[in-house]
mmCIF file of C-alpha atoms and ligand atoms in Angstrom:
data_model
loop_
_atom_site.group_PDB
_atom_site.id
_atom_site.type_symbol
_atom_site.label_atom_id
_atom_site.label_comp_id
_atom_site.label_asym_id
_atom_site.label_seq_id
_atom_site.Cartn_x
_atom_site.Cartn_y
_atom_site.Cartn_z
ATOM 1 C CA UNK A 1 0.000 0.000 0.000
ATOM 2 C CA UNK A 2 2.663 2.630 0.562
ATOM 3 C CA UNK A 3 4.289 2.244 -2.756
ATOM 4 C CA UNK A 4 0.852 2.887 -4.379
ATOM 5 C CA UNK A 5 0.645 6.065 -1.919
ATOM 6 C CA UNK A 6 3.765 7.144 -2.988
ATOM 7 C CA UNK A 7 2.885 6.524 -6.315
ATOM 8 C CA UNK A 8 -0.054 8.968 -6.181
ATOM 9 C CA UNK A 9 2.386 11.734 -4.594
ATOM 10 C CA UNK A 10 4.107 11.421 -7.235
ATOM 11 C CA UNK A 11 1.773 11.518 -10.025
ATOM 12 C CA UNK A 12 0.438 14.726 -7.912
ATOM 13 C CA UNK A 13 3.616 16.512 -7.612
ATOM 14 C CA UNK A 14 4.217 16.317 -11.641
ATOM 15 C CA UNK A 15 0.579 17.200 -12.100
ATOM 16 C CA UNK A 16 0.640 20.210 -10.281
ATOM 17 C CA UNK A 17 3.864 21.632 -11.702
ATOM 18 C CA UNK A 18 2.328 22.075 -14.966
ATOM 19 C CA UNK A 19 -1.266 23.850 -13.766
ATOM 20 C CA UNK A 20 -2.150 27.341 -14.648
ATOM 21 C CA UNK A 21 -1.778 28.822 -10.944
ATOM 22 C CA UNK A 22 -4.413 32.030 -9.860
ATOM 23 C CA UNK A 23 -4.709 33.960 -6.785
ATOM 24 C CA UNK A 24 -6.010 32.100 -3.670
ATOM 25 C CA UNK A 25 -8.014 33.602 -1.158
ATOM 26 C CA UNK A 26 -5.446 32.518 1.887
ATOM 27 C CA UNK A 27 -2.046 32.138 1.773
ATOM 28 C CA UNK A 28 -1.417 29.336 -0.378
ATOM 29 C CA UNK A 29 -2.953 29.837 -4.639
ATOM 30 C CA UNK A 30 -5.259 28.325 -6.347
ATOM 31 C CA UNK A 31 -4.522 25.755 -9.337
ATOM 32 C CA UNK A 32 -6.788 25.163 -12.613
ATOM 33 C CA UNK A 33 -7.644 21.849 -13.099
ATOM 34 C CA UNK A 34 -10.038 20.764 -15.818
ATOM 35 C CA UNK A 35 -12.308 23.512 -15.776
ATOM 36 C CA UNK A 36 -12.181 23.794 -11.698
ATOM 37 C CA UNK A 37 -9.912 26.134 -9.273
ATOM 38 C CA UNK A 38 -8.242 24.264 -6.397
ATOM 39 C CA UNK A 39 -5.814 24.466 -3.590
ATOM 40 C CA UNK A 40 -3.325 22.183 -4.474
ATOM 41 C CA UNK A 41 -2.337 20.328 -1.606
ATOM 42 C CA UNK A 42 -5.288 20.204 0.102
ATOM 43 C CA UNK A 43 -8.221 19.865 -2.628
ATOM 44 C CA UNK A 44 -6.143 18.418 -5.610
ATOM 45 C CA UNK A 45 -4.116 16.064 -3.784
ATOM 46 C CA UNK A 46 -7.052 14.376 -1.946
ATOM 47 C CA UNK A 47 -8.781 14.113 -5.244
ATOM 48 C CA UNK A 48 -5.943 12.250 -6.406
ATOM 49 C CA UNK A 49 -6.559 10.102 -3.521
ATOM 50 C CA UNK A 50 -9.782 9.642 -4.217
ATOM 51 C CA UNK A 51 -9.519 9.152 -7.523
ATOM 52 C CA UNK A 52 -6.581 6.422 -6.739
ATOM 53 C CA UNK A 53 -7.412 4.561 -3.842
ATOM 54 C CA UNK A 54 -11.186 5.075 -3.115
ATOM 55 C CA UNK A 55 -13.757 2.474 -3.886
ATOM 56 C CA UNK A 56 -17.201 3.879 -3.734
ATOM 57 C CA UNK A 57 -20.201 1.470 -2.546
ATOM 58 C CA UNK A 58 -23.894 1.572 -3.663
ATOM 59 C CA UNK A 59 -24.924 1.906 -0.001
ATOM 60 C CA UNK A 60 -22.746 5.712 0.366
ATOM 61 C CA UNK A 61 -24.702 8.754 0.686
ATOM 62 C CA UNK A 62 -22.309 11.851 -0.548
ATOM 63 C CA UNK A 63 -23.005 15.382 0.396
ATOM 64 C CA UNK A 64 -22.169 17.395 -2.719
ATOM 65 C CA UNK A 65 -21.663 20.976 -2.021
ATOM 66 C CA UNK A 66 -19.908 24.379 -2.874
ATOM 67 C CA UNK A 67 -18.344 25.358 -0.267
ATOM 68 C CA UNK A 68 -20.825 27.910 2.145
ATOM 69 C CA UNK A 69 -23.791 26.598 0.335
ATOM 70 C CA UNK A 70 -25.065 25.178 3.640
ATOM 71 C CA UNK A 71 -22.153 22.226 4.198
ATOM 72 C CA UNK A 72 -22.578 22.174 7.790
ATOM 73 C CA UNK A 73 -26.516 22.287 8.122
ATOM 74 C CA UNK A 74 -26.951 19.548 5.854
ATOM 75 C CA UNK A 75 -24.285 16.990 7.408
ATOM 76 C CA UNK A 76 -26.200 17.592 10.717
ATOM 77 C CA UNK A 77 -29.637 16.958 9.297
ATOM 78 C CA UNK A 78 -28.025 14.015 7.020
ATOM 79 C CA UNK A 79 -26.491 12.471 10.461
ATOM 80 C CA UNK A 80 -29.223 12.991 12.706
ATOM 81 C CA UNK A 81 -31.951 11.524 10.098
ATOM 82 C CA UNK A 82 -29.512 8.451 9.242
ATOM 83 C CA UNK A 83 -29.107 7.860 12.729
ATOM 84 C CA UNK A 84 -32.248 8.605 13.945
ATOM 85 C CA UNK A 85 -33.096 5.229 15.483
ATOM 86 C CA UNK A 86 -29.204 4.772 17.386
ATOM 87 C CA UNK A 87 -29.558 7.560 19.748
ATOM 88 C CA UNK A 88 -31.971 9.810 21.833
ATOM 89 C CA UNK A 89 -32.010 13.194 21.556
ATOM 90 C CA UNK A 90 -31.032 14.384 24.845
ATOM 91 C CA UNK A 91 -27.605 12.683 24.559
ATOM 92 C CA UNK A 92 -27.283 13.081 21.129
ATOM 93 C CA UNK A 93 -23.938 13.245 19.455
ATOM 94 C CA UNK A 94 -24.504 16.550 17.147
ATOM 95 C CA UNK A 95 -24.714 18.414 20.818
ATOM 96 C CA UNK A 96 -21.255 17.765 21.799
ATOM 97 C CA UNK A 97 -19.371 17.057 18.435
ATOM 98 C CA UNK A 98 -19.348 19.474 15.901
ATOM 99 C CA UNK A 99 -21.183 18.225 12.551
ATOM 100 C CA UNK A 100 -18.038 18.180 10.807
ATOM 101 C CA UNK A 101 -16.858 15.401 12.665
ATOM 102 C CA UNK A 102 -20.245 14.015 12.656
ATOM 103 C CA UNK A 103 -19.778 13.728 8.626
ATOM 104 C CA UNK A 104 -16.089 13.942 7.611
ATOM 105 C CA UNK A 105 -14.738 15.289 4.252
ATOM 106 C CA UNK A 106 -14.355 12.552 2.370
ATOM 107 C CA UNK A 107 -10.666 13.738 0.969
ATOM 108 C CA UNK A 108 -9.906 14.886 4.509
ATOM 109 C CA UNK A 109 -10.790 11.454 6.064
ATOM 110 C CA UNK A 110 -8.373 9.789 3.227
ATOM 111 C CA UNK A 111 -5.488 12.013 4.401
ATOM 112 C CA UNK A 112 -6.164 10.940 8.009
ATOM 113 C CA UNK A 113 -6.457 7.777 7.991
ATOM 114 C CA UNK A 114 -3.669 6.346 5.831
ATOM 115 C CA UNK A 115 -3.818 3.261 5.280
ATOM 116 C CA UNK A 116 -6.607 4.153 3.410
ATOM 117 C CA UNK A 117 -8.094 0.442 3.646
ATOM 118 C CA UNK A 118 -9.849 1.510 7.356
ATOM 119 C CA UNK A 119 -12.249 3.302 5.356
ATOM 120 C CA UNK A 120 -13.355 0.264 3.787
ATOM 121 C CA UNK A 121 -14.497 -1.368 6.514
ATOM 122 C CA UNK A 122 -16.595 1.250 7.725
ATOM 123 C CA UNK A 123 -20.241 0.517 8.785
ATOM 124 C CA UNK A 124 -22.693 1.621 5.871
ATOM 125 C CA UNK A 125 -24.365 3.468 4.828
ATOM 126 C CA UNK A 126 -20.902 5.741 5.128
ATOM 127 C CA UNK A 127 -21.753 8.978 5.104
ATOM 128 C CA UNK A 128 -19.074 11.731 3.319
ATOM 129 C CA UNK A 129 -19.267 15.392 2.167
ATOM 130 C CA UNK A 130 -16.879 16.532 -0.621
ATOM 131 C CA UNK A 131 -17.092 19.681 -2.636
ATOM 132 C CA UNK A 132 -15.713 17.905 -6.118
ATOM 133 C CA UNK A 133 -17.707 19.153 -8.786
ATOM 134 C CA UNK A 134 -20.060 16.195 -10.749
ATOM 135 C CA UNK A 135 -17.289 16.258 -14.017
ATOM 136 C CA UNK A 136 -14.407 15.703 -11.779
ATOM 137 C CA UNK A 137 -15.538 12.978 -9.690
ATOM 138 C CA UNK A 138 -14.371 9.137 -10.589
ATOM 139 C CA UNK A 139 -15.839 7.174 -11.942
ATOM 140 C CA UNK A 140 -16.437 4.573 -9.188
ATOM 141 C CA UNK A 141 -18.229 7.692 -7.736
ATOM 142 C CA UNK A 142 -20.730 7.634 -9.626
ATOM 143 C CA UNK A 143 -21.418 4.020 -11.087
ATOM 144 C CA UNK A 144 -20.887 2.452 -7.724
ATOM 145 C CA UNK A 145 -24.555 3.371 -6.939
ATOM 146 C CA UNK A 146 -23.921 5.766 -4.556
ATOM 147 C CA UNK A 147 -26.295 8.683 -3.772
ATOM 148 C CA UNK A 148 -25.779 12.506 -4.017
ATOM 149 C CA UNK A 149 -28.047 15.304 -2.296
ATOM 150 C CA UNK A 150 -26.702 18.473 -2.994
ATOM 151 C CA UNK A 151 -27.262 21.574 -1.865
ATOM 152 C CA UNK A 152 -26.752 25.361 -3.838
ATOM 153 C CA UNK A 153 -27.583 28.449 -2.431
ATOM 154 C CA UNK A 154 -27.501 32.760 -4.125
ATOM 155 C CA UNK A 155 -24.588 33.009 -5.187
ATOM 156 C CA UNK A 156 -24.651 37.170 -3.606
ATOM 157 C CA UNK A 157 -24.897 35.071 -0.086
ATOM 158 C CA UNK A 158 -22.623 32.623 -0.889
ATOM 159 C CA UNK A 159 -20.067 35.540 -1.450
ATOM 160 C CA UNK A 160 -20.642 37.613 1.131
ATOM 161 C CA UNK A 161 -20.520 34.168 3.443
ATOM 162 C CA UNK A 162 -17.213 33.049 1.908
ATOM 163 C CA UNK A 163 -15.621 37.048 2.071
ATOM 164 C CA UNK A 164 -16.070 36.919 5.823
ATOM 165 C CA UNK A 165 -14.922 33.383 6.585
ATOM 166 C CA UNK A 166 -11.870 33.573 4.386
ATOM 167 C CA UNK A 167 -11.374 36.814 6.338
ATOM 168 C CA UNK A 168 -11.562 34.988 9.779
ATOM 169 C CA UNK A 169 -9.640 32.038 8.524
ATOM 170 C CA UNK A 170 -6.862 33.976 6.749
ATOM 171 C CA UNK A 171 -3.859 34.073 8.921
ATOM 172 C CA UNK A 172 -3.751 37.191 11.284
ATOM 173 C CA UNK A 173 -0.105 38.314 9.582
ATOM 174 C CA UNK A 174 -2.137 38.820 6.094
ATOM 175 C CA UNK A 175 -3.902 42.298 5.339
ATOM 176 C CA UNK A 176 -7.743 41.196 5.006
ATOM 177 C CA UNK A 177 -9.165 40.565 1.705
ATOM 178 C CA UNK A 178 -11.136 43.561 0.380
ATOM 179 C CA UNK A 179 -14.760 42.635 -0.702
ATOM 180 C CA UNK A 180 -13.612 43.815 -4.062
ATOM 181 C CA UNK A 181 -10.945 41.342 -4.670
ATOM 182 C CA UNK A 182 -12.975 38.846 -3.238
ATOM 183 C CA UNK A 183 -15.996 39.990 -5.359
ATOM 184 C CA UNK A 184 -13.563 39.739 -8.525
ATOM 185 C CA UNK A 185 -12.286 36.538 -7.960
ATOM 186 C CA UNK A 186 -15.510 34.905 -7.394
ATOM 187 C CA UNK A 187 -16.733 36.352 -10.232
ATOM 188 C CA UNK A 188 -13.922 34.944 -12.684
ATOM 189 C CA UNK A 189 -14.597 31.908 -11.162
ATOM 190 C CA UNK A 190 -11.043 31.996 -8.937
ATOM 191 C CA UNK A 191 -12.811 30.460 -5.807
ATOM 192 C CA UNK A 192 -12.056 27.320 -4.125
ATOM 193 C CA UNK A 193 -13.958 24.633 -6.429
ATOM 194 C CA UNK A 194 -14.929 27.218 -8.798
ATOM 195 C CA UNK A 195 -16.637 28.575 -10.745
ATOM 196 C CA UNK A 196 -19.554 28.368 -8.843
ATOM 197 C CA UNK A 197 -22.009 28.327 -11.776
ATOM 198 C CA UNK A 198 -20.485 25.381 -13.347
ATOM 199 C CA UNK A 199 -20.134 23.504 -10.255
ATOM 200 C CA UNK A 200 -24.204 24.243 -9.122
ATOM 201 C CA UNK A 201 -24.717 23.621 -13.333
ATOM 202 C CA UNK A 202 -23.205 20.047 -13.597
ATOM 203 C CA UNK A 203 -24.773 18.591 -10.705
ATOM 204 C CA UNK A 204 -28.114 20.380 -11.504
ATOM 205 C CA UNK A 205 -27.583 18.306 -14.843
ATOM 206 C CA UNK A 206 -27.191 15.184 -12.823
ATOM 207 C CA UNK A 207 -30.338 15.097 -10.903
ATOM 208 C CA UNK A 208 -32.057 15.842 -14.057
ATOM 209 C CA UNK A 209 -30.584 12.580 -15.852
ATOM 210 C CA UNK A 210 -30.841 10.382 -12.282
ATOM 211 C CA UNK A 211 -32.794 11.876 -9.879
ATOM 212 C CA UNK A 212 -33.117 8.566 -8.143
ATOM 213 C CA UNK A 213 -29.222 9.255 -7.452
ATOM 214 C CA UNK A 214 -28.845 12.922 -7.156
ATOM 215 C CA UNK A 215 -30.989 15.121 -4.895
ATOM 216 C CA UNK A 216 -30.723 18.575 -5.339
ATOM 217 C CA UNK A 217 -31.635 21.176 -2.962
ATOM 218 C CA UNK A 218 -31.727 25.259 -2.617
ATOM 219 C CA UNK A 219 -30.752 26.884 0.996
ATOM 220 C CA UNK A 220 -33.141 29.019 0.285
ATOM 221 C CA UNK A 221 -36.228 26.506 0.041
ATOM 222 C CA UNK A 222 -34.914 24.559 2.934
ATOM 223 C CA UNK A 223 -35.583 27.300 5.083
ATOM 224 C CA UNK A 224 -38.333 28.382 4.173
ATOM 225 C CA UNK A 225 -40.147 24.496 4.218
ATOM 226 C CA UNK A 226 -37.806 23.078 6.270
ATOM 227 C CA UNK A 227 -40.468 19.805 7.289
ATOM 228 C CA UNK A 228 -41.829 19.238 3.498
ATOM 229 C CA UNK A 229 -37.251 18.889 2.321
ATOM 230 C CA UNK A 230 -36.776 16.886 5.229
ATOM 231 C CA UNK A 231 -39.398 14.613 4.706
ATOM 232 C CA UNK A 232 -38.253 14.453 0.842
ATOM 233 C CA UNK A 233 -34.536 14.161 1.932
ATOM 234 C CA UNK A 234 -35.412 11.144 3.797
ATOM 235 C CA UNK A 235 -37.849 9.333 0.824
ATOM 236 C CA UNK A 236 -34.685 10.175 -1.135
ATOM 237 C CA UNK A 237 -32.092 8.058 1.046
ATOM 238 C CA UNK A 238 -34.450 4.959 0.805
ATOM 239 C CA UNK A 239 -35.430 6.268 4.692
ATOM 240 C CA UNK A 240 -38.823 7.867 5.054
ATOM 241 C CA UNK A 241 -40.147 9.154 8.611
ATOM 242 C CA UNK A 242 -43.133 6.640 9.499
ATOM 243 C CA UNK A 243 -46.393 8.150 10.234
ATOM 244 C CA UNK A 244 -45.803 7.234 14.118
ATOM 245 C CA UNK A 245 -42.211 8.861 13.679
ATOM 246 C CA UNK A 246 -44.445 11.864 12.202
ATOM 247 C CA UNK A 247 -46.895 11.940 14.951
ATOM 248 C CA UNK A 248 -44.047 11.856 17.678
ATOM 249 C CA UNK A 249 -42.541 14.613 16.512
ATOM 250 C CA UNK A 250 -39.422 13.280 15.148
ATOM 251 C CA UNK A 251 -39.343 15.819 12.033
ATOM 252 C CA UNK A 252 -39.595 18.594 14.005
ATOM 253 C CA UNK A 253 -37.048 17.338 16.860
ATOM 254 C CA UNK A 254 -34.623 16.627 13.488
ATOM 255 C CA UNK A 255 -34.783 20.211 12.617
ATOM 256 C CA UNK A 256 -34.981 21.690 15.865
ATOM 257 C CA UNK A 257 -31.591 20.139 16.982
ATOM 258 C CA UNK A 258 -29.642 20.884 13.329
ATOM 259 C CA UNK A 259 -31.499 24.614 13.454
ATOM 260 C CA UNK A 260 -28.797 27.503 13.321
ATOM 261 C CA UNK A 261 -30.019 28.551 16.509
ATOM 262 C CA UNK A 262 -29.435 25.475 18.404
ATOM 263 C CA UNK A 263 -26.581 24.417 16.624
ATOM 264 C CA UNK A 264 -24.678 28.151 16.962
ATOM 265 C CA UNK A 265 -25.470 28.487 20.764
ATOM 266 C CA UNK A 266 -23.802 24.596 21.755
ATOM 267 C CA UNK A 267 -20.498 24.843 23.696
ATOM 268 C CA UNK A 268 -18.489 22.649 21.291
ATOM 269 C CA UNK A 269 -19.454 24.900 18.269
ATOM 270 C CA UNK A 270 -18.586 28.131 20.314
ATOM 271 C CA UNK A 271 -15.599 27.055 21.431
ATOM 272 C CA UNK A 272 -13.827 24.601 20.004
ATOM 273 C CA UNK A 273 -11.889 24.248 16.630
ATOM 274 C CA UNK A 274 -11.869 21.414 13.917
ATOM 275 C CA UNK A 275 -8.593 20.454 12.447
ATOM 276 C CA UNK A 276 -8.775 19.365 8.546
ATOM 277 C CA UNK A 277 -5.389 19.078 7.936
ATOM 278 C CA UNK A 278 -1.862 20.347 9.772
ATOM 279 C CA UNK A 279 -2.620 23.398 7.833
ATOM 280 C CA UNK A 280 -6.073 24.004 8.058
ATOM 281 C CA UNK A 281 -7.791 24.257 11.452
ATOM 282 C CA UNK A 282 -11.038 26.317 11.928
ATOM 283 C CA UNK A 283 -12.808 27.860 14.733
ATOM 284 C CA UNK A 284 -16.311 25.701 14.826
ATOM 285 C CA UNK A 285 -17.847 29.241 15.486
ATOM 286 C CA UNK A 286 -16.941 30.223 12.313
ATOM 287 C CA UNK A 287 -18.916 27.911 10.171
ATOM 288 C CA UNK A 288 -22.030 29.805 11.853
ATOM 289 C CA UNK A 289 -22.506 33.204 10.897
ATOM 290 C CA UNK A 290 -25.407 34.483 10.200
ATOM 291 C CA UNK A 291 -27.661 31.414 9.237
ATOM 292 C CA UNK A 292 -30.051 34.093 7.330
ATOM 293 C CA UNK A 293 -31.492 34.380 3.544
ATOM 294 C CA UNK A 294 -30.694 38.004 1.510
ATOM 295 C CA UNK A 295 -27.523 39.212 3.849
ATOM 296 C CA UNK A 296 -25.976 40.082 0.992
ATOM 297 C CA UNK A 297 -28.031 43.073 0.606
ATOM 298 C CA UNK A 298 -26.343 44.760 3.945
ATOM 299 C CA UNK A 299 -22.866 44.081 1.841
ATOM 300 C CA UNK A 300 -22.620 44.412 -1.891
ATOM 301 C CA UNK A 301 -23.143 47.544 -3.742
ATOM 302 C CA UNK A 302 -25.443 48.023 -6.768
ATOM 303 C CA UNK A 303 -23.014 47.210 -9.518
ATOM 304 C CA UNK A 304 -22.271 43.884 -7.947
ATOM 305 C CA UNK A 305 -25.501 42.712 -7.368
ATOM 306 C CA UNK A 306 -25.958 43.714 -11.604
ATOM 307 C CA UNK A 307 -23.187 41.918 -12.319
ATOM 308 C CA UNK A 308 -23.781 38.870 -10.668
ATOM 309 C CA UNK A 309 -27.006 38.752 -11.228
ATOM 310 C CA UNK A 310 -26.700 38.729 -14.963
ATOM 311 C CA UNK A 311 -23.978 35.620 -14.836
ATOM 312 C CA UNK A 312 -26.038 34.023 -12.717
ATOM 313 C CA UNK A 313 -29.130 34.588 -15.260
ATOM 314 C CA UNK A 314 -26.616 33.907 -18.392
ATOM 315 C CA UNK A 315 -25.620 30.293 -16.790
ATOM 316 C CA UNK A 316 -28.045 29.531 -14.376
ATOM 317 C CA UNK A 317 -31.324 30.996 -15.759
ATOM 318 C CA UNK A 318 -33.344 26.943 -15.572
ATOM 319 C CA UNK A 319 -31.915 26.485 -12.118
ATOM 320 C CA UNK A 320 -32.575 29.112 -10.061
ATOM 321 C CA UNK A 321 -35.893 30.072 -11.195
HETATM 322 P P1 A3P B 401 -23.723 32.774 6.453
HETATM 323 O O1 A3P B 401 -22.270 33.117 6.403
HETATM 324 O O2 A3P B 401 -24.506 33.445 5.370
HETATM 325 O O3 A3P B 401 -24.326 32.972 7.790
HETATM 326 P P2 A3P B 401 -20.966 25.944 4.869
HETATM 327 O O4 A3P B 401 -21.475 25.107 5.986
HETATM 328 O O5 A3P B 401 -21.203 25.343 3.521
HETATM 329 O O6 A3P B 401 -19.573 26.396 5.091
HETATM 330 O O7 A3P B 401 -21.881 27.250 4.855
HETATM 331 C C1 A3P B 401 -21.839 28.179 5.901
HETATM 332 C C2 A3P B 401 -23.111 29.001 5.870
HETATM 333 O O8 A3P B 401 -24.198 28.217 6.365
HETATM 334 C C3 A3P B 401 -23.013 30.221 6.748
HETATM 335 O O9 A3P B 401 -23.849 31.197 6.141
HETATM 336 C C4 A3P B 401 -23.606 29.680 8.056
HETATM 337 O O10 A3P B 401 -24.044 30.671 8.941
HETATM 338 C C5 A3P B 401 -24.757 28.854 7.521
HETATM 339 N N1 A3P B 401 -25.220 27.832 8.468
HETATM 340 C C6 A3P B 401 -24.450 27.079 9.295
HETATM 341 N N2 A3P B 401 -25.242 26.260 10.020
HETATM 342 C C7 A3P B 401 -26.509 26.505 9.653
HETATM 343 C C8 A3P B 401 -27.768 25.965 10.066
HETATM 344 N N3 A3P B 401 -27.850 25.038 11.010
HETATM 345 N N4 A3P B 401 -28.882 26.445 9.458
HETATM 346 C C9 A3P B 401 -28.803 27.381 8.512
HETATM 347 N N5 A3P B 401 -27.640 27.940 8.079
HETATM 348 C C10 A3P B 401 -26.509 27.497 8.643
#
């Protein structure tokens, strides 16, 4: 197993020597890879992984997002529906662990656990998030089986949501990032995983040609109907909530316990942080901002609401309504 690891280091380190390389949003740049920006040795890398040592099975449920699309509300609601049955919810695991390491990253989890064979012995159905867009995936990915729910959001809140993370998450040493650099970047599509459009556009595609496999979902309408999504999430996944679940109140408990409210105001998500990598490591408080619809109007100015707007109506016009 190690020579194939090393093997995949290597084919990484040749690969990324010959990317087109654009301005990243921390410290370290962003690479172009087939259509997509990425942070080299953190998203590239464990795609490589992924794409070299991962075996998908028809039983995994994948959380496809962008990332600040809603990431960290749906692997709560995804972990406390799956689970629903294994614990109660006074003692329940999502109010003393933070959802991310409720529902790992699925390139993350490769990194961490070398050799990467302990991931195959996992109970199913595994549950992983990953923000590769649908064209870059492998193809055990998506034959295996496996199901997808994905969630998109506006991309004006998914801006102003990613401007003030990166800001938090930048290292203190760094001037802050201007909302006009970050507002240019997004827009060229120089955003981790980006372009945006293309990445909400090919899975958009995919639930249209398998929507038995792909479930796609808008922020937006998951807050505003939160019981209706749920209850489709779960018909999705192959889980529905029985009429006595219904009656009990178990839809409502779901979403009371993975609400922004709850979630923002537990001690582990105030306080503690969640380590990705050696280089990454967030403050759990920062994946909870705001937890609103339409912020974005307290932030951008009229010109870059115009502009986004219209290259969000040029590519997205069929998706977002
Ligand atoms: P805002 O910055 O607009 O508040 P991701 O999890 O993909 O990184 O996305 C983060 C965004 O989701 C942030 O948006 C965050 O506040 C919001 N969020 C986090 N938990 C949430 C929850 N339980 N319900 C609704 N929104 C949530």
């Amino acid at each position: 197993e190690e020579a194939d690891y090393q093997k995949t280091i290597k084919r990484f380190e040749e690969l990324v020597a010959s990317l087109p390389k654009g301005k990243g949003w921390m410290t370290e740049h962003l690479v172009y890879y087939k259509g997509c920006w990425l942070t080299a040795y953190g998203a590239l890398k464990g795609l490589m992984f992924i794409q070299d040592h991962f075996k998908a099975q028809p039983t995994d449920i994948f959380l496809a997002t962008f990332p600040k699309c809603g990431t960290t509300w749906l692997k709560a609601l995804i972990f406390a529906t799956m689970n629903r049955s294994r614990y109660d919810f006074p003692s329940h695991p999502l109010l003393s662990a933070s959802p991310h390491d409720c529902v790992p990253f699925l390139d993350a989890y490769i990194f961490q656990n070398n050799p990467v064979s302990s991931i195959h012995s996992l109970p199913s159905p595994r549950l992983f998030a990953t923000h590769i867009p649908y064209d870059l995936l492998p193809n055990s990915m998506i034959s295996s089986g496996s199901r997808f729910v994905y969630i998109c959001r506006n991309p004006k809140d998914v801006l102003v949501s990613k401007w003030v993370f990166m800001n938090k998450a930048r290292p203190k040493e760094l001037p802050p990032l201007s909302l006009e650099d970050a507002f240019e970047l997004f827009c060229k599509g120089v955003s981790h995983y980006g372009p945006f459009w293309d990445h909400v556009l090919g899975y958009w595609k995919a639930s249209l040609e398998s929507p038995e496999k792909i479930l796609f979902l808008k922020y937006e309408e998951m807050m505003r109907e939160p019981f209706v999504l749920l209850k489709r999430l779960t018909e999705f996944l192959g889980q529905p909530f029985s009429l006595e679940e219904e009656s009990d109140g178990v839809v409502h408990e779901i979403i009371r316990l993975c609400s922004f409210e709850n979630l923002s105001s537990l001690e582990v998500n105030k306080t503690k942080v969640k380590r990705f990598s050696n280089q990454l490591v967030i403050d759990n408080c920062d994946f909870f901002r705001k937890g609103r619809v339409g912020d974005w109007e307290n932030h951008l100015t009229k010109e870059m609401i115009e502009r986004l707007d219209q290259i969000t109506e040029e590519k997205l016009e069929m998706v977002l309504d």
